[in-house]
Coordinates of C-alpha atoms and ligand atoms in Angstrom, one line a residue:
M292 CA 76.8 35.8 176.1
D293 CA 75.6 32.2 176.9
F294 CA 77.1 29.3 174.9
R295 CA 75.0 26.6 176.5
L296 CA 72.4 24.8 174.3
T297 CA 68.8 25.4 175.4
Q298 CA 66.7 22.4 176.5
R299 CA 65.0 22.3 173.1
Q300 CA 68.4 22.3 171.3
L301 CA 69.7 19.5 173.7
D302 CA 66.5 17.5 173.0
L303 CA 67.0 17.8 169.2
Q304 CA 70.7 16.9 169.6
T305 CA 69.7 13.8 171.6
A306 CA 67.0 12.8 169.0
A307 CA 69.5 13.2 166.2
R308 CA 72.1 11.2 168.0
D309 CA 69.7 8.4 168.8
L310 CA 68.6 8.3 165.1
A311 CA 72.3 8.2 164.0
D312 CA 73.0 5.4 166.5
F313 CA 70.0 3.5 165.1
L314 CA 71.1 4.0 161.5
T315 CA 74.7 2.7 162.2
K316 CA 73.3 -0.8 162.0
Y317 CA 72.9 -0.3 158.2
E318 CA 76.5 0.9 157.6
L319 CA 78.3 -2.3 156.9
A320 CA 75.5 -3.6 154.6
C321 CA 75.6 -0.3 152.7
E322 CA 79.3 -0.6 152.3
E323 CA 79.3 -4.3 151.2
D324 CA 76.3 -4.0 148.8
N325 CA 76.8 -0.4 147.7
G326 CA 73.4 0.6 148.9
L327 CA 70.5 -0.7 150.9
P328 CA 67.5 -2.9 150.0
P329 CA 63.9 -1.4 149.8
E330 CA 63.0 -2.8 153.2
A331 CA 65.8 -0.9 154.9
H332 CA 64.8 2.3 153.1
A333 CA 61.2 1.8 154.5
E334 CA 62.5 1.1 158.0
V335 CA 64.7 4.2 157.9
R336 CA 61.8 6.3 156.6
D337 CA 59.7 5.2 159.6
A338 CA 62.5 5.9 162.0
V339 CA 63.0 9.4 160.6
L340 CA 59.3 10.2 161.0
N341 CA 59.2 8.7 164.5
A342 CA 62.1 10.9 165.5
G343 CA 60.3 14.0 164.0
L344 CA 63.4 14.8 162.0
Q345 CA 61.8 14.7 158.5
A346 CA 62.4 17.8 156.4
I347 CA 64.0 19.8 159.2
N348 CA 64.5 22.7 156.9
M349 CA 60.8 23.1 156.1
P350 CA 58.1 24.9 158.0
A351 CA 55.9 22.9 160.4
E352 CA 52.7 24.1 158.7
W353 CA 53.8 22.2 155.6
G354 CA 54.7 19.1 157.6
G355 CA 58.4 19.7 158.1
A356 CA 60.2 19.8 161.5
G357 CA 60.5 23.6 161.1
L358 CA 63.9 24.0 162.7
T359 CA 65.9 27.1 162.7
I360 CA 69.3 27.1 160.9
F361 CA 71.0 26.7 164.3
E362 CA 68.9 23.8 165.2
Q363 CA 69.5 22.2 161.8
A364 CA 73.2 22.5 162.3
V365 CA 73.0 20.8 165.7
V366 CA 71.0 17.9 164.1
Q367 CA 73.3 17.7 161.1
E368 CA 76.4 17.5 163.3
Q369 CA 75.1 14.3 164.8
L370 CA 74.0 12.8 161.5
G371 CA 77.4 13.5 160.1
R372 CA 78.7 10.7 162.3
L373 CA 77.2 8.1 159.9
T374 CA 79.2 6.4 157.1
G375 CA 77.7 5.4 153.7
A376 CA 76.2 8.9 153.7
L377 CA 73.3 7.5 155.6
W378 CA 72.7 11.0 156.9
D379 CA 71.2 11.7 153.4
M380 CA 68.4 9.2 154.2
V381 CA 67.1 11.8 156.8
W382 CA 65.6 13.8 154.0
R383 CA 65.9 17.6 153.7
P384 CA 64.2 18.8 150.6
A385 CA 66.1 21.3 148.5
N386 CA 65.5 24.8 149.9
A387 CA 64.7 25.9 146.4
L388 CA 61.4 24.1 146.8
R389 CA 60.3 26.8 149.2
F390 CA 59.7 28.8 146.0
C391 CA 56.9 26.4 145.0
T392 CA 53.5 27.9 144.1
P393 CA 50.7 26.4 146.2
G394 CA 49.9 24.0 143.4
Q395 CA 53.5 22.9 143.1
R396 CA 53.8 22.6 146.9
E397 CA 50.9 20.1 146.9
R398 CA 52.3 18.0 144.0
F399 CA 56.1 18.2 144.8
L400 CA 57.1 19.6 148.1
E401 CA 54.6 18.2 150.6
P402 CA 55.0 14.6 149.4
V403 CA 58.8 15.0 149.7
I404 CA 58.3 16.3 153.3
R405 CA 56.1 13.3 154.1
G406 CA 58.8 11.0 152.7
E407 CA 56.7 9.8 149.7
R408 CA 58.6 11.5 146.9
R409 CA 62.2 12.6 146.6
D410 CA 63.9 15.5 144.8
C411 CA 67.4 15.9 143.4
Y412 CA 69.1 19.0 142.1
A413 CA 70.8 19.1 138.8
V414 CA 73.0 22.1 138.2
T415 CA 76.4 20.7 137.2
E416 CA 77.2 19.8 133.5
P417 CA 80.2 18.4 131.8
N418 CA 81.5 21.9 131.1
A419 CA 79.8 23.8 133.8
G420 CA 81.1 22.9 137.3
S421 CA 82.6 25.7 139.4
D422 CA 81.4 28.0 136.7
P423 CA 77.6 27.2 136.5
Q424 CA 77.1 30.2 134.2
N425 CA 78.7 28.2 131.4
L426 CA 75.5 26.0 131.3
T427 CA 74.5 24.7 127.9
T428 CA 71.2 23.0 129.0
T429 CA 68.4 25.0 127.3
A430 CA 64.7 25.4 127.7
R431 CA 63.0 26.4 124.5
K432 CA 59.5 28.0 124.7
V433 CA 56.8 25.8 123.2
D434 CA 53.0 25.9 123.4
D435 CA 51.9 25.7 127.1
G436 CA 55.4 25.0 128.3
W437 CA 59.1 24.4 127.7
S438 CA 61.3 21.9 125.9
I439 CA 64.5 21.1 127.7
D440 CA 67.7 19.7 126.1
G441 CA 71.0 19.1 127.7
E442 CA 73.1 17.0 130.1
K443 CA 73.5 17.1 133.8
W444 CA 76.2 15.3 135.8
F445 CA 76.8 14.1 139.4
V446 CA 73.1 14.3 140.3
T447 CA 73.1 13.1 143.9
V448 CA 70.1 10.9 144.7
G449 CA 69.3 10.8 141.0
D450 CA 68.7 7.0 141.2
H451 CA 66.2 7.2 144.0
A452 CA 64.5 10.6 143.3
D453 CA 61.4 10.8 141.2
F454 CA 61.7 14.4 140.1
I455 CA 64.7 16.6 139.3
I456 CA 65.1 20.3 139.8
V457 CA 66.9 21.2 136.6
L458 CA 68.8 24.5 135.9
A459 CA 68.5 25.6 132.3
A460 CA 69.0 28.6 130.2
A461 CA 65.4 29.6 129.3
G462 CA 64.3 31.3 126.1
E463 CA 66.2 33.6 123.8
D464 CA 67.5 35.6 126.8
R465 CA 69.0 32.4 128.2
A466 CA 67.4 33.3 131.6
P467 CA 68.8 30.9 134.2
T468 CA 65.7 29.1 135.4
L469 CA 64.8 26.1 137.6
F470 CA 62.3 23.5 136.3
L471 CA 60.5 20.7 138.1
V472 CA 61.0 17.7 135.9
D473 CA 59.4 14.4 136.6
K474 CA 62.0 11.7 136.1
A475 CA 59.5 9.6 134.2
T476 CA 58.9 12.3 131.5
Q477 CA 59.7 11.2 128.0
G478 CA 63.3 12.2 127.0
V479 CA 64.8 12.0 130.4
A480 CA 67.5 9.3 130.4
V481 CA 70.4 8.1 132.6
Q482 CA 73.5 7.8 130.5
R483 CA 75.9 6.5 133.2
T484 CA 76.0 5.8 136.9
P485 CA 79.7 6.2 137.8
R486 CA 81.2 4.5 140.9
F487 CA 82.8 7.2 143.1
M488 CA 85.5 7.0 145.7
H489 CA 83.0 6.9 148.5
T490 CA 80.2 4.5 149.2
F491 CA 77.0 6.5 149.2
V492 CA 73.6 5.0 150.0
Y493 CA 72.3 6.7 146.8
E494 CA 74.0 7.2 143.4
H495 CA 75.0 10.3 141.5
P496 CA 74.0 9.5 137.9
E497 CA 74.5 11.5 134.7
F498 CA 71.3 12.5 132.9
T499 CA 70.5 13.6 129.4
F500 CA 67.4 15.6 128.5
T501 CA 66.2 15.3 125.0
D502 CA 63.2 17.4 124.0
V503 CA 61.7 17.0 127.4
F504 CA 58.4 18.8 127.7
V505 CA 57.7 20.6 130.9
P506 CA 54.4 22.5 131.4
D507 CA 54.5 26.2 132.3
D508 CA 53.3 25.4 135.8
Q509 CA 56.5 23.5 136.5
V510 CA 58.8 26.6 136.4
L511 CA 60.2 26.9 139.9
G512 CA 60.6 30.4 141.4
G513 CA 60.2 32.4 138.2
L514 CA 62.1 32.9 135.0
G515 CA 65.6 34.1 135.5
E516 CA 65.7 33.3 139.2
G517 CA 67.7 30.1 138.9
Y518 CA 71.1 31.4 140.1
D519 CA 69.8 33.5 142.9
I520 CA 67.8 30.7 144.3
T521 CA 70.7 28.2 144.0
R522 CA 73.1 30.7 145.6
A523 CA 70.8 31.1 148.6
W524 CA 70.7 27.3 149.0
F525 CA 74.5 27.2 149.0
T526 CA 74.9 29.4 152.1
E527 CA 72.8 27.0 154.2
E528 CA 74.1 23.8 152.6
R529 CA 77.7 24.8 153.1
L530 CA 77.0 25.4 156.8
M531 CA 75.4 22.0 157.0
I532 CA 78.5 20.5 155.4
A533 CA 80.6 22.1 158.1
A534 CA 78.4 20.6 160.8
R535 CA 78.4 17.1 159.3
T536 CA 82.1 17.0 158.7
I537 CA 82.8 18.0 162.3
G538 CA 80.4 15.3 163.5
A539 CA 82.2 12.8 161.4
A540 CA 85.6 14.0 162.7
E541 CA 84.5 13.6 166.3
R542 CA 83.3 10.1 165.7
A543 CA 86.7 9.3 164.1
L544 CA 88.6 10.8 167.1
E545 CA 86.5 8.9 169.6
L546 CA 87.3 5.6 167.7
A547 CA 91.0 6.5 167.4
R548 CA 91.3 7.5 171.0
E549 CA 89.7 4.2 172.2
W550 CA 92.0 2.3 169.8
A551 CA 95.1 4.1 171.0
V552 CA 94.3 3.3 174.7
R553 CA 93.6 -0.3 174.0
R554 CA 96.1 -1.3 171.3
E555 CA 99.5 -2.4 172.7
Q556 CA 102.8 -2.4 170.9
F557 CA 106.3 -2.6 172.4
G558 CA 104.6 -3.8 175.6
Q559 CA 102.4 -0.8 176.2
P560 CA 99.4 1.1 174.8
I561 CA 100.2 3.1 171.7
A562 CA 98.5 6.1 173.5
N563 CA 101.7 6.2 175.6
F564 CA 103.7 7.3 172.6
Q565 CA 104.1 11.0 172.2
L566 CA 103.8 10.9 168.4
I567 CA 100.3 9.3 168.8
Q568 CA 99.5 11.8 171.6
G569 CA 100.4 14.7 169.2
M570 CA 98.0 13.3 166.6
L571 CA 95.2 13.0 169.1
A572 CA 95.7 16.5 170.3
D573 CA 95.8 18.0 166.8
C574 CA 92.5 16.2 166.1
A575 CA 90.9 17.7 169.2
V576 CA 92.1 21.2 168.2
D577 CA 90.7 20.9 164.7
I578 CA 87.3 19.7 166.0
A579 CA 86.9 22.1 168.9
V580 CA 87.8 25.3 166.9
N581 CA 85.7 24.4 163.9
R582 CA 82.7 23.4 166.0
A583 CA 82.8 26.8 167.7
Y584 CA 82.9 28.6 164.4
F585 CA 80.1 26.7 162.5
L586 CA 77.8 27.1 165.6
Q587 CA 78.6 30.8 165.7
V588 CA 77.7 31.3 162.0
A589 CA 74.6 29.1 162.4
W590 CA 73.5 31.3 165.2
E591 CA 74.1 34.4 163.2
I592 CA 72.1 33.1 160.2
S593 CA 69.2 32.4 162.6
Q594 CA 69.0 36.1 163.6
P595 CA 66.3 38.1 161.9
D596 CA 68.6 41.0 160.9
A597 CA 71.4 38.8 159.5
D598 CA 73.4 40.4 156.7
R599 CA 73.1 37.8 153.9
K600 CA 76.2 38.9 151.9
T601 CA 78.5 38.7 154.9
L602 CA 76.9 35.4 155.9
H603 CA 77.5 34.0 152.5
A604 CA 81.3 34.5 153.0
K605 CA 81.1 33.3 156.6
A606 CA 79.4 30.1 155.5
A607 CA 82.2 29.7 152.9
I608 CA 84.8 30.1 155.8
A609 CA 82.9 27.5 157.8
K610 CA 82.7 25.0 154.9
L611 CA 86.3 25.5 153.9
T612 CA 87.8 25.2 157.3
A613 CA 85.7 22.4 158.6
S614 CA 86.0 20.3 155.5
E615 CA 89.8 20.7 155.4
A616 CA 90.1 20.2 159.2
S617 CA 88.0 17.0 159.1
N618 CA 90.2 15.7 156.3
R619 CA 93.3 16.2 158.5
V620 CA 91.5 14.6 161.4
I621 CA 90.5 11.5 159.5
D622 CA 93.9 11.1 157.9
R623 CA 95.5 11.1 161.4
C624 CA 92.8 8.7 162.7
V625 CA 93.5 6.2 159.9
Q626 CA 97.2 6.5 160.8
I627 CA 96.5 5.7 164.5
F628 CA 94.6 2.6 163.5
G629 CA 97.5 1.4 161.4
G630 CA 96.7 -1.4 158.9
R631 CA 93.2 -1.7 160.3
G632 CA 92.5 1.9 159.3
Y633 CA 92.8 0.7 155.7
D634 CA 90.1 -2.0 156.1
R635 CA 86.7 -1.0 154.8
S636 CA 84.9 -2.7 157.7
Y637 CA 86.3 0.0 160.0
A638 CA 84.4 3.3 160.2
V639 CA 87.6 5.4 160.0
E640 CA 88.4 3.9 156.6
R641 CA 85.0 4.7 155.2
L642 CA 85.1 8.2 156.6
Y643 CA 88.5 8.7 155.1
R644 CA 87.0 8.1 151.6
E645 CA 83.7 9.9 152.4
L646 CA 85.1 13.2 153.8
R647 CA 87.2 13.9 150.7
V648 CA 84.2 15.1 148.6
D649 CA 83.4 17.8 151.1
R650 CA 86.3 19.7 149.7
I651 CA 84.8 19.5 146.3
W652 CA 81.0 19.6 146.2
E653 CA 78.8 22.6 146.9
G654 CA 81.8 24.7 145.7
T655 CA 85.4 23.5 145.9
S656 CA 87.9 24.7 148.5
E657 CA 89.3 27.0 145.9
I658 CA 85.9 28.5 145.1
Q659 CA 85.3 29.1 148.9
R660 CA 88.6 31.0 149.0
L661 CA 87.5 33.1 146.1
I662 CA 84.2 34.0 147.9
I663 CA 86.1 34.9 151.1
S664 CA 88.7 37.0 149.4
G665 CA 86.0 38.6 147.2
E666 CA 84.2 39.7 150.3
L667 CA 87.4 41.0 151.9
I668 CA 88.3 43.0 148.9
K669 CA 84.8 44.4 148.3
R670 CA 83.6 45.0 151.8
G671 CA 86.6 45.0 154.1
T672 CA 87.1 42.8 157.1
N673 CA 83.5 42.8 158.4
V674 CA 83.4 39.1 157.7
L675 CA 85.7 38.6 160.7
R676 CA 83.4 40.4 163.2
L677 CA 80.8 39.1 165.5
P678 CA 77.4 40.8 165.0
S679 CA 77.0 44.0 167.1
Ligands
FAD799 C1 79.9 13.0 144.6 C2 79.5 14.2 144.0 C3 78.1 14.6 144.1 C4 77.7 15.8 143.5 N1 76.4 16.1 143.6 C5 75.9 17.2 142.8 C6 74.5 17.4 142.7 O1 73.7 16.8 143.4 N2 74.1 18.4 141.9 C7 74.9 19.1 141.2 O2 74.5 20.0 140.4 N3 76.3 18.9 141.3 C8 76.8 18.0 142.1 N4 78.1 17.8 142.2 C9 79.0 18.6 141.4 C10 80.0 19.4 142.2 O3 79.3 20.5 142.8 C11 81.1 19.9 141.3 O4 81.9 18.7 141.1 C12 81.9 21.0 141.8 O5 81.2 22.2 141.9 C13 83.2 21.2 141.0 O6 83.0 21.3 139.6 P1 83.8 20.4 138.6 O7 83.8 19.0 139.1 O8 83.3 20.6 137.2 O9 85.3 20.9 138.7 P2 85.9 22.2 138.0 O10 85.0 23.3 138.1 O11 86.3 21.8 136.6 O12 87.2 22.4 138.8 C14 88.4 21.7 138.6 C15 89.5 22.3 139.5 O13 89.7 23.7 139.1 C16 89.5 24.5 140.3 N5 89.0 25.8 139.8 C17 87.9 26.0 139.0 N6 87.7 27.3 138.9 C18 88.7 27.9 139.6 C19 89.0 29.3 139.8 N7 88.3 30.3 139.3 N8 90.1 29.6 140.6 C20 90.8 28.6 141.1 N9 90.6 27.3 140.9 C21 89.5 27.0 140.2 C22 88.6 23.8 141.2 O14 88.7 24.2 142.5 C23 89.1 22.3 141.0 O15 90.2 22.2 141.8 C24 78.6 16.6 142.8 C25 79.9 16.2 142.7 C26 80.4 15.1 143.3 C27 81.8 14.6 143.2

């Protein structure tokens, strides 16, 4: 067993770290203005393309960076250091778009990969959150296409994207199906753009769809495939959340450690106080253990004979433990900074607000626990084993 990163993995890690370091210059402006101006978006787009980190989850033959899941996790860990969710400016098209037909690929996916278009993914509804099967958005068959009616909430990047991947119950069978909906289509409207706890470089608007016509050739992945495709996406996305949250936690610990060594009270650095030392040590433990686990699962997913069902539960473990650990880490780091940790111009304050959502989106911590316990009950303790 060799735990060292290969030269290629190290090169990707360096490229991602350099890109993250470059993007930090936009953090304060993003916080102060709740977003960035178009010039900044254009500069970041160029920087992403120059770094070769566009669409890291898409094959090179379509223009993506074509990274394995393990390589993607290595990159995402570095990008997770950023506040303002600037990591999301390093676009990774929804994996569901892999199911595009050749025609759809040309119109939708390839322009996203090039950074010319942007997708967003609309599953959640006012009454369908953890339970997406409760969806009420419908697609009614009409001549040459479908007519979509319904409401979608929390659509991340919905302000910036120009098309939406919409999950709807299609036809009389209510077959859960994904549709590619151009945002400019008549009947698509933004009802509300809530302000959330975090500052995020994009918004998460609420959309309504009223008699929105979508031609037949904009069904994504086939009728009735909507849940399966979405579920497959969850496994990888949850792992990337684990990677990003640990990257964020490490940045916070670096800052808190530096602060503890420099800041003096009672005539000496606060790092001399054992109560501070205990917090630093607990942060290091949370980070080290969680990094080892998400890298293990990322490596397992990258193996050709990976067992998808067990990996779904392992990704749930990775997301649950890393998101909860990073929330503990950032809480301690804010404490170590004292009053300054409560000031928005400090990265630890911003990370404190930003890491909270990682226990909610892409399946709450409770839902991850249900997935893990479901796997244990159905298939035993395989989920704990390393692959043989
Ligand atoms: C900032 C942000 C961005 C988002 N981006 C997107 C996006 O781009 N696209 C998208 O489709 N969605 C998005 N979401 C939605 C997100 O995935 C949901 O918020 C999440 O799945 C939880 O659903 P809910 O908010 O309806 O909570 P609910 O499902 O109503 O849950 C409320 C509480 O009940 C608990 N609970 C629910 N069921 C059970 C159960 N069976 N057992 C035990 N506890 C349970 C939950 O864990 C939670 O604590 C986003 C959310 C946020 C906050």
